[in-house]
Amino acid sequence: MFSSPSRFLTALLLSVTAITGCRTQPLTITVKPDQTFQTMHSFGASDCWSAQFIGQNYPLAKREQIADWLFSTEVDKAGNPKGIGLSVWRFNIGAGSTEQGDSSSIRSPWRRSESFLLPDGSYDWTKQAGQQWFVEAAHRRKVPYLLGFTNSPPVQFTANGKAYASGTLGDYNFNPKHLNDYARFLADVAQYFDRKGWPMHYLSPFNEPQWDWGIKKGQKMATQEGTPATNVDMAELTRALSRELTTRKLATRLTLGEAAQLNYLSQGGTNRSKTGQDDVIDAFFSPASPAFIGNLPNVEKLVCGHSYFTTSPAQTLQTVRQTLADKLAKTGVGFWQSEYCVLGDNDGEINGNRRDLGMTTALYVAKVIHADLTVANAASWQWWLALSASDYKDGLIYVETDGKMGENKQNAQNGDVLSSKTLWALGNYARFVRPGMQRIAVQPMASQTATPTPLISAYRSANKKQLVMVVVNAGDSQPIRIEGIGPKTKRIDLYETTESADLHKRTVAFDQITLAAKSITTLVLPL
């Protein structure tokens, strides 16, 4: 934790500047266990959309390997983690565009989703089988939380009979006469998973409501399921869904927002103000608001938002999150960063096009995670596509056939499975910063040097007996010295993700810790 925004910004600006050099003096890191921040909830990723094919069609050995990489908290004989130990798994509750086929007007079968709901109002719980396989695999590996989210209501309940919208901002693609039907559908889905023994702990019934989700200009088909909604639209469904969950005595909680950009959560007067789609915190949690839902028994007192388009340049990365943090503190509302991957050109810092299995994307993503956790005080941090077949920086794990990427028939049936450094970089947080740990202050005392300053965050276990420190080092090899805690052991374990290592375990002397160049390192220390 930096002592001031200006010091954080200075370090952050240095961390993204390509400067060579070598430190010989250790960087002193001062831990402050008595200065505490948010209690951590989870780290996660979603099953959109590849899990529907991979979970159903791929050989079992490949599926189990993928599940181990995503969910396992076990280690091999050398103590190296077998996976990144995600603590929340996001299940996409489909709207039924798959059953519509090409008449869905959604271009790629990979971006369509099945629905449990049949046209006659009955259910087919064998649908979404590939996705259900991953839910079961996560449960076997003791992933603590399952979250169900929607991109669109079932097509039976939409205004246009499709799973995509009109293309007009704020035009919720929903037939209001089906309000109670939709609430019952979502509760039925949650209850089904509960009865399977895979409790659906959370429901998130909207996704990026600030986008228009229509067919783009010059195109003939939509890209995926989706619909805009206003704050009032979201509140109306939330009230109906809360009543349904309460009547059934379901323990499922509602997590709301999924804002397309973080500034829509905390700021009014944006380019979504006229359509009633910004200032979400006040809209949901101010008693004077027509969209107030803060008094409902099933609603978590938090907002969810996505870090897209606010990560560059460094000034924006800082100020957007600081503004959000200030609003959250003022209102007493929590925050989950519930979706991110690298999109756009990011002011020249990194481009979302072209797959990257290496450290360039991993270090950029780790920088974003660090800012979301230490500036915006996110209690949960969730990635977008756990599995991708595309030539984009959108996946943790990729599939391809004979070196060919793409959302094609071959990759839907079987393919080579590749882990990325971004997967393991997320694991430097997810595998070790477990639910219930509390972030504590840590002060990097930077020496006078032009080399990028590492980004450091620290977390204390609930029993106050263990400290986990995550260090993102975009520069050269760097010795560090830790102060503020008395070591109870002369040697500590650290886990490195580098170009040649995936959460590789090393045990080192407490007074001889050196960060590898271009690395993300997790240090585990007794307190």
XYZ file of N, CA and C in Angstrom, residues 15-211:
591
model
N 6.623 1.819 -13.411
C 6.499 0.388 -13.682
C 6.125 0.078 -15.110
N 5.570 1.028 -15.820
C 5.187 0.767 -17.211
C 6.122 1.452 -18.193
N 7.246 1.947 -17.709
C 8.221 2.594 -18.577
C 9.360 1.630 -18.844
N 9.698 1.432 -20.073
C 10.753 0.475 -20.427
C 12.110 1.118 -20.199
N 12.646 0.916 -19.014
C 13.925 1.491 -18.650
C 14.838 0.360 -18.196
N 16.043 0.346 -18.668
C 16.976 -0.699 -18.265
C 17.818 -0.219 -17.095
N 18.483 -1.155 -16.495
C 19.312 -0.827 -15.351
C 19.271 -1.970 -14.376
N 20.058 -1.885 -13.336
C 20.131 -2.979 -12.374
C 20.309 -2.422 -10.976
N 19.447 -2.819 -10.053
C 19.614 -2.422 -8.663
C 20.574 -3.368 -7.978
N 21.419 -2.824 -7.126
C 22.256 -3.656 -6.289
C 21.831 -3.558 -4.839
N 21.203 -2.427 -4.471
C 20.722 -2.262 -3.108
C 19.330 -2.868 -2.968
N 19.064 -3.569 -1.863
C 17.734 -4.158 -1.673
C 16.649 -3.080 -1.588
N 15.482 -3.427 -2.050
C 14.301 -2.598 -1.861
C 13.692 -2.969 -0.514
N 13.561 -2.003 0.357
C 13.015 -2.254 1.684
C 11.495 -2.200 1.639
N 10.866 -3.275 2.108
C 9.411 -3.362 2.161
C 8.995 -3.408 3.628
N 8.227 -2.425 4.042
C 7.773 -2.350 5.427
C 6.326 -2.793 5.522
N 6.078 -3.857 6.273
C 4.737 -4.389 6.470
C 4.108 -3.718 7.688
N 2.829 -3.350 7.561
C 2.114 -2.674 8.647
C 0.846 -3.459 8.977
N 0.971 -4.526 9.770
C -0.172 -5.419 10.023
C -1.343 -4.753 10.713
N -1.110 -3.664 11.424
C -2.196 -3.015 12.156
C -3.029 -2.087 11.279
N -2.579 -1.841 10.048
C -3.335 -0.994 9.127
C -4.019 -1.907 8.120
N -5.337 -2.065 8.259
C -6.070 -3.064 7.484
C -7.060 -2.423 6.518
N -7.398 -3.204 5.478
C -8.314 -2.748 4.443
C -9.389 -3.823 4.233
N -9.741 -4.117 2.991
C -10.869 -5.013 2.720
C -10.556 -6.463 3.071
N -11.612 -7.182 3.426
C -11.526 -8.631 3.580
C -11.776 -9.269 2.220
N -10.883 -10.140 1.817
C -10.962 -10.725 0.487
C -12.049 -11.799 0.419
N -12.740 -11.809 -0.707
C -13.799 -12.788 -0.922
C -13.373 -13.893 -1.879
N -12.826 -13.528 -3.062
C -12.597 -14.568 -4.066
C -11.827 -14.041 -5.266
N -11.345 -14.991 -6.048
C -10.808 -14.754 -7.388
C -11.480 -15.762 -8.316
N -11.848 -15.321 -9.520
C -12.623 -16.229 -10.354
C -12.476 -15.994 -11.842
N -13.249 -16.758 -12.613
C -13.319 -16.641 -14.071
C -14.645 -17.243 -14.512
N -15.006 -17.017 -15.786
C -16.303 -17.478 -16.284
C -16.154 -18.624 -17.276
N -17.271 -19.338 -17.469
C -17.285 -20.467 -18.399
C -17.708 -20.064 -19.807
N -17.979 -18.774 -20.038
C -18.324 -18.337 -21.396
C -17.124 -18.553 -22.305
N -17.335 -18.875 -23.592
C -18.476 -19.661 -24.031
C -17.963 -21.054 -24.353
N -16.668 -21.171 -24.276
C -15.993 -22.388 -24.748
C -16.306 -23.608 -23.911
N -16.655 -23.413 -22.654
C -16.904 -24.564 -21.786
C -18.047 -25.424 -22.288
N -18.977 -24.855 -23.047
C -20.101 -25.642 -23.537
C -19.639 -26.740 -24.490
N -18.557 -26.485 -25.221
C -18.001 -27.492 -26.138
C -16.933 -28.337 -25.454
N -16.008 -27.666 -24.801
C -14.873 -28.383 -24.211
C -15.339 -29.325 -23.112
N -16.284 -28.873 -22.294
C -16.770 -29.705 -21.196
C -17.569 -30.902 -21.638
N -18.056 -30.875 -22.870
C -18.865 -31.984 -23.370
C -18.112 -32.878 -24.352
N -17.228 -32.290 -25.155
C -16.648 -33.033 -26.277
C -15.194 -33.469 -26.080
N -14.421 -32.752 -25.307
C -12.996 -33.056 -25.210
C -12.755 -34.328 -24.411
N -11.667 -35.042 -24.703
C -11.335 -36.229 -23.918
C -11.246 -35.907 -22.431
N -11.621 -36.864 -21.614
C -11.687 -36.641 -20.171
C -10.351 -36.170 -19.606
N -9.247 -36.741 -20.081
C -7.935 -36.361 -19.545
C -7.657 -34.877 -19.760
N -8.048 -34.352 -20.914
C -7.831 -32.930 -21.185
C -8.740 -32.061 -20.322
N -9.983 -32.503 -20.146
C -10.904 -31.748 -19.297
C -10.398 -31.698 -17.853
N -9.905 -32.838 -17.380
C -9.406 -32.872 -16.001
C -8.160 -32.003 -15.845
N -7.322 -31.970 -16.864
C -6.152 -31.098 -16.801
C -6.569 -29.639 -16.729
N -7.524 -29.261 -17.559
C -8.021 -27.886 -17.519
C -8.606 -27.571 -16.144
N -9.411 -28.497 -15.609
C -10.018 -28.280 -14.295
C -8.956 -28.166 -13.208
N -7.901 -28.975 -13.295
C -6.807 -28.850 -12.325
C -6.152 -27.476 -12.429
N -5.846 -27.033 -13.632
C -5.218 -25.724 -13.796
C -6.081 -24.611 -13.204
N -7.380 -24.709 -13.392
C -8.267 -23.641 -12.924
C -8.587 -23.728 -11.440
N -8.809 -24.934 -10.934
C -9.444 -25.065 -9.630
C -8.580 -25.686 -8.538
N -7.558 -26.445 -8.905
C -6.848 -27.243 -7.903
C -6.052 -26.378 -6.922
N -6.062 -26.806 -5.662
C -5.177 -26.214 -4.649
C -4.125 -27.228 -4.185
N -4.004 -28.335 -4.909
C -3.007 -29.342 -4.567
C -1.635 -28.954 -5.117
N -0.600 -29.628 -4.620
C 0.766 -29.379 -5.083
C 1.384 -30.699 -5.526
N 2.438 -30.599 -6.367
C 3.148 -31.808 -6.773
C 4.185 -32.180 -5.719
N 4.995 -33.174 -6.014
C 5.954 -33.669 -5.026
C 6.986 -32.624 -4.633
N 7.236 -31.667 -5.513
C 8.200 -30.609 -5.219
C 7.549 -29.401 -4.545
N 6.232 -29.471 -4.334
C 5.534 -28.362 -3.693
C 5.014 -27.305 -4.643
N 5.135 -27.564 -5.954
C 4.628 -26.607 -6.938
C 3.117 -26.766 -7.093
N 2.357 -25.685 -7.100
C 0.907 -25.794 -7.274
C 0.538 -26.438 -8.606
N -0.483 -27.295 -8.570
C -0.982 -27.914 -9.784
C -1.931 -26.989 -10.531
N -2.467 -26.000 -9.843
C -3.411 -25.080 -10.464
C -3.459 -23.781 -9.707
N -4.372 -22.909 -10.120
C -4.406 -21.560 -9.543
C -5.475 -21.414 -8.467
N -6.247 -22.469 -8.197
C -7.140 -22.465 -7.048
C -8.199 -21.376 -7.063
N -8.884 -21.191 -8.196
C -9.958 -20.195 -8.219
C -10.939 -20.441 -7.076
N -11.465 -19.366 -6.511
C -12.400 -19.501 -5.391
C -13.828 -19.129 -5.751
N -14.065 -18.669 -6.991
C -15.432 -18.516 -7.484
C -15.440 -18.872 -8.968
N -16.489 -19.592 -9.381
C -16.662 -19.991 -10.772
C -17.957 -19.382 -11.274
N -17.888 -18.710 -12.424
C -19.027 -18.012 -12.994
C -19.681 -18.882 -14.075
N -20.950 -19.219 -13.864
C -21.721 -20.060 -14.782
C -22.671 -19.167 -15.571
N -22.553 -19.203 -16.912
C -23.425 -18.412 -17.774
C -24.767 -19.123 -17.955
N -25.821 -18.533 -17.415
C -27.171 -19.071 -17.565
C -27.689 -18.624 -18.931
N -27.734 -19.548 -19.883
C -28.003 -19.204 -21.267
C -29.439 -18.806 -21.540
N -29.622 -18.086 -22.663
C -30.931 -17.546 -23.030
C -31.645 -18.354 -24.105
N -30.980 -19.325 -24.721
C -31.641 -20.160 -25.710
C -31.357 -19.814 -27.155
N -30.317 -19.045 -27.423
C -29.991 -18.723 -28.816
C -29.431 -19.931 -29.565
N -28.838 -20.883 -28.844
C -28.335 -22.097 -29.504
C -29.478 -22.861 -30.159
N -30.579 -23.018 -29.452
C -31.715 -23.750 -29.985
C -32.306 -23.048 -31.208
N -32.134 -21.732 -31.312
C -32.635 -20.992 -32.469
C -31.741 -21.148 -33.691
N -30.510 -21.612 -33.489
C -29.593 -21.785 -34.605
C -29.278 -20.467 -35.296
N -29.128 -20.511 -36.613
C -28.805 -19.293 -37.360
C -29.919 -18.253 -37.286
N -31.141 -18.703 -37.036
C -32.236 -17.738 -36.906
C -32.114 -16.899 -35.639
N -31.191 -17.264 -34.774
C -30.908 -16.436 -33.603
C -30.314 -15.096 -34.011
N -29.743 -15.045 -35.229
C -29.027 -13.860 -35.735
C -27.798 -13.529 -34.902
N -27.284 -14.520 -34.198
C -25.982 -14.402 -33.532
C -24.994 -15.205 -34.364
N -23.953 -14.543 -34.808
C -23.092 -15.074 -35.866
C -22.456 -16.414 -35.513
N -21.759 -16.490 -34.413
C -20.956 -17.677 -34.097
C -21.685 -18.601 -33.139
N -21.732 -19.907 -33.442
C -22.306 -20.852 -32.484
C -21.594 -20.818 -31.132
N -20.325 -20.402 -31.116
C -19.591 -20.308 -29.865
C -20.141 -19.203 -28.961
N -20.816 -18.221 -29.527
C -21.331 -17.100 -28.741
C -22.826 -17.231 -28.443
N -23.395 -18.364 -28.822
C -24.774 -18.672 -28.464
C -24.785 -19.566 -27.220
N -25.940 -19.615 -26.561
C -26.035 -20.443 -25.355
C -27.360 -21.181 -25.319
N -27.305 -22.401 -24.813
C -28.528 -23.167 -24.588
C -29.308 -22.582 -23.412
N -30.569 -22.987 -23.327
C -31.400 -22.605 -22.182
C -32.024 -23.844 -21.568
N -32.102 -23.863 -20.246
C -32.798 -24.943 -19.560
C -34.303 -24.901 -19.829
N -34.819 -23.712 -20.175
C -36.259 -23.525 -20.330
C -36.725 -23.903 -21.731
N -37.702 -24.783 -21.809
C -38.257 -25.215 -23.082
C -39.430 -24.315 -23.490
N -39.804 -24.333 -24.776
C -40.894 -23.460 -25.238
C -42.206 -23.662 -24.492
N -42.472 -24.879 -23.998
C -43.736 -25.132 -23.300
C -43.686 -24.759 -21.819
N -42.547 -24.205 -21.389
C -42.425 -23.788 -20.003
C -41.829 -24.834 -19.082
N -41.600 -26.033 -19.596
C -40.943 -27.071 -18.795
C -39.428 -26.910 -18.902
N -38.700 -27.782 -18.194
C -37.252 -27.665 -18.147
C -36.572 -28.929 -18.659
N -35.439 -28.726 -19.276
C -34.555 -29.828 -19.649
C -33.221 -29.568 -18.956
N -33.001 -30.245 -17.834
C -31.812 -29.984 -17.032
C -30.570 -30.684 -17.586
N -30.713 -31.392 -18.725
C -29.520 -31.936 -19.375
C -28.848 -30.886 -20.267
N -29.513 -29.758 -20.495
C -28.926 -28.691 -21.304
C -27.692 -28.123 -20.587
N -26.883 -27.402 -21.360
C -25.641 -26.793 -20.853
C -24.749 -27.844 -20.176
N -24.710 -29.027 -20.798
C -24.013 -30.175 -20.199
C -22.518 -29.922 -20.047
N -21.902 -29.320 -21.065
C -20.474 -29.050 -20.959
C -20.152 -28.088 -19.833
N -20.992 -27.086 -19.674
C -20.794 -26.136 -18.580
C -21.043 -26.810 -17.229
N -22.049 -27.663 -17.186
C -22.318 -28.373 -15.937
C -21.155 -29.288 -15.558
N -20.460 -29.843 -16.565
C -19.308 -30.682 -16.234
C -18.275 -29.869 -15.455
N -18.040 -28.633 -15.879
C -17.049 -27.815 -15.176
C -17.534 -27.392 -13.789
N -18.839 -27.188 -13.619
C -19.354 -26.898 -12.282
C -19.075 -28.075 -11.352
N -19.347 -29.278 -11.848
C -19.091 -30.470 -11.033
C -17.601 -30.626 -10.753
N -16.757 -30.343 -11.763
C -15.306 -30.447 -11.576
C -14.816 -29.421 -10.552
N -15.389 -28.237 -10.583
C -15.035 -27.225 -9.586
C -15.460 -27.674 -8.190
N -16.645 -28.262 -8.101
C -17.141 -28.730 -6.806
C -16.241 -29.832 -6.251
N -15.815 -30.764 -7.116
C -14.913 -31.830 -6.658
C -13.615 -31.275 -6.113
N -13.181 -30.151 -6.650
C -11.934 -29.533 -6.191
C -12.170 -28.475 -5.118
N -13.379 -28.480 -4.579
C -13.727 -27.661 -3.412
C -13.613 -26.157 -3.664
N -13.977 -25.719 -4.880
C -14.077 -24.282 -5.136
C -15.194 -23.732 -4.245
N -14.914 -22.710 -3.437
C -15.886 -22.284 -2.427
C -17.203 -21.735 -2.964
N -17.167 -21.022 -4.108
C -18.367 -20.299 -4.536
C -18.710 -20.564 -6.001
N -20.025 -20.637 -6.261
C -20.559 -20.703 -7.617
C -21.470 -19.499 -7.818
N -21.289 -18.813 -8.950
C -22.092 -17.643 -9.288
C -22.747 -17.859 -10.643
N -24.048 -17.670 -10.721
C -24.766 -17.747 -11.981
C -25.045 -16.356 -12.513
N -24.735 -16.129 -13.792
C -24.978 -14.812 -14.373
C -25.665 -14.960 -15.720
N -26.348 -13.906 -16.139
C -27.051 -13.919 -17.406
C -26.552 -12.787 -18.291
N -26.582 -13.026 -19.585
C -26.378 -11.965 -20.571
C -27.709 -11.462 -21.119
N -28.713 -12.332 -21.119
C -30.032 -11.997 -21.640
C -31.061 -12.866 -20.937
N -32.293 -12.378 -20.793
C -33.362 -13.273 -20.352
C -33.575 -14.369 -21.394
N -34.218 -15.467 -21.021
C -34.579 -16.469 -22.027
C -35.354 -15.822 -23.175
N -35.131 -16.323 -24.379
C -35.735 -15.689 -25.552
C -37.262 -15.654 -25.467
N -37.868 -16.572 -24.710
C -39.328 -16.551 -24.533
C -39.795 -15.289 -23.820
N -38.879 -14.656 -23.072
C -39.253 -13.514 -22.247
C -38.779 -12.181 -22.820
N -38.061 -12.200 -23.933
C -37.532 -10.945 -24.463
C -38.574 -10.226 -25.310
N -38.336 -8.954 -25.564
C -39.281 -8.146 -26.342
C -39.288 -8.535 -27.810
N -38.128 -8.951 -28.341
C -38.036 -9.244 -29.775
C -37.895 -10.733 -30.083
N -37.988 -11.576 -29.058
C -37.850 -13.010 -29.274
C -36.438 -13.452 -29.586
N -35.473 -12.558 -29.425
C -34.060 -12.852 -29.661
C -33.276 -12.636 -28.368
N -32.020 -13.079 -28.378
C -31.172 -12.910 -27.204
C -30.261 -11.698 -27.315
N -30.453 -10.887 -28.353
C -29.728 -9.622 -28.478
C -30.759 -8.514 -28.586
N -30.323 -7.269 -28.376
C -31.253 -6.163 -28.220
C -31.382 -5.311 -29.484
N -32.131 -4.230 -29.356
C -32.450 -3.368 -30.497
C -31.282 -2.520 -30.962
N -30.289 -2.335 -30.093
C -29.172 -1.455 -30.424
C -29.360 -0.037 -29.935
N -30.412 0.201 -29.146
C -30.666 1.515 -28.572
C -30.272 1.505 -27.107
N -29.462 2.449 -26.680
C -29.028 2.518 -25.292
C -30.234 2.581 -24.360
N -30.184 1.768 -23.315
C -31.232 1.798 -22.315
C -32.489 1.042 -22.677
N -32.543 0.447 -23.879
C -33.741 -0.265 -24.331
C -33.641 -1.724 -23.890
N -34.179 -2.019 -22.720
C -34.112 -3.347 -22.122
C -34.912 -4.338 -22.965
N -34.238 -5.344 -23.485
C -34.886 -6.338 -24.338
C -35.623 -7.349 -23.472
N -36.779 -6.922 -22.987
C -37.536 -7.741 -22.042
C -39.006 -7.376 -22.143
N -39.852 -8.387 -22.125
C -41.295 -8.184 -22.105
C -41.746 -8.129 -20.651
N -42.159 -6.982 -20.156
C -42.435 -6.829 -18.722
C -43.527 -7.737 -18.189
N -44.389 -8.276 -19.055
C -45.429 -9.181 -18.554
C -44.833 -10.483 -18.024
N -43.554 -10.713 -18.361
C -42.875 -11.934 -17.898
C -41.976 -11.697 -16.683
N -42.197 -10.588 -15.995
C -41.340 -10.260 -14.853
C -41.303 -11.395 -13.831
N -42.435 -11.838 -13.400
C -42.469 -12.904 -12.389
C -42.022 -14.242 -12.963
N -42.289 -14.460 -14.263
C -41.802 -15.686 -14.913
C -40.280 -15.734 -14.906
N -39.668 -14.592 -15.201
C -38.205 -14.545 -15.240
C -37.624 -14.754 -13.849
N -38.230 -14.141 -12.854
C -37.763 -14.339 -11.482
C -37.865 -15.809 -11.084
N -38.985 -16.457 -11.469
C -39.132 -17.890 -11.158
C -38.091 -18.721 -11.892
N -37.810 -18.371 -13.144
C -36.791 -19.096 -13.914
C -35.438 -19.045 -13.209
N -35.002 -17.864 -12.822
C -33.697 -17.738 -12.173
C -33.674 -18.480 -10.837
N -34.759 -18.407 -10.101
C -34.821 -19.147 -8.838
C -34.833 -20.651 -9.089
N -35.523 -21.082 -10.155
C -35.527 -22.510 -10.509
C -34.115 -23.001 -10.821
N -33.347 -22.187 -11.551
C -31.972 -22.567 -11.879
C -31.138 -22.688 -10.605
N -31.253 -21.702 -9.729
C -30.502 -21.754 -8.471
C -30.903 -22.976 -7.651
N -32.189 -23.248 -7.613
C -32.668 -24.392 -6.834
C -32.201 -25.713 -7.440
N -32.148 -25.793 -8.753
C -31.650 -27.008 -9.410
C -30.208 -27.296 -8.973
N -29.350 -26.278 -9.022
C -27.960 -26.498 -8.636
C -27.846 -26.853 -7.158
N -28.664 -26.250 -6.337
C -28.662 -26.608 -4.918
C -28.993 -28.083 -4.733
N -29.995 -28.544 -5.441
C -30.418 -29.934 -5.292
C -29.390 -30.906 -5.856
N -28.600 -30.447 -6.818
C -27.503 -31.274 -7.338
C -26.351 -31.382 -6.351
N -26.396 -30.558 -5.326
C -25.294 -30.519 -4.371
C -24.197 -29.554 -4.749
N -24.498 -28.688 -5.725
C -23.550 -27.662 -6.177
C -24.180 -26.287 -5.923
N -24.248 -25.843 -4.691
C -25.021 -24.635 -4.367
C -24.619 -23.434 -5.219
N -25.630 -22.747 -5.763
C -25.390 -21.506 -6.487
C -25.472 -20.374 -5.462
N -24.299 -19.964 -4.996
C -24.245 -19.007 -3.894
C -24.709 -17.614 -4.309
N -24.501 -17.272 -5.591
C -24.806 -15.915 -6.052
C -25.496 -15.956 -7.410
N -26.379 -14.971 -7.618
C -26.975 -14.713 -8.921
C -26.678 -13.274 -9.317
N -26.269 -13.105 -10.563
C -26.004 -11.776 -11.120
C -26.820 -11.665 -12.416
N -28.011 -11.063 -12.358
C -28.949 -11.167 -13.485
C -28.799 -10.121 -14.586
N -27.715 -9.357 -14.587
C -27.467 -8.390 -15.664
C -25.984 -8.390 -15.997
N -25.664 -8.068 -17.240
C -24.264 -7.997 -17.643
C -24.035 -6.786 -18.536
N -23.181 -5.897 -18.109
C -22.813 -4.704 -18.874
C -24.043 -4.008 -19.472
N -24.950 -3.579 -18.616
C -26.198 -2.973 -19.107
C -26.000 -1.633 -19.803
N -24.809 -1.053 -19.711
C -24.558 0.242 -20.361
C -24.288 0.118 -21.858
N -24.032 -1.067 -22.387
C -23.828 -1.232 -23.823
C -25.165 -1.453 -24.515
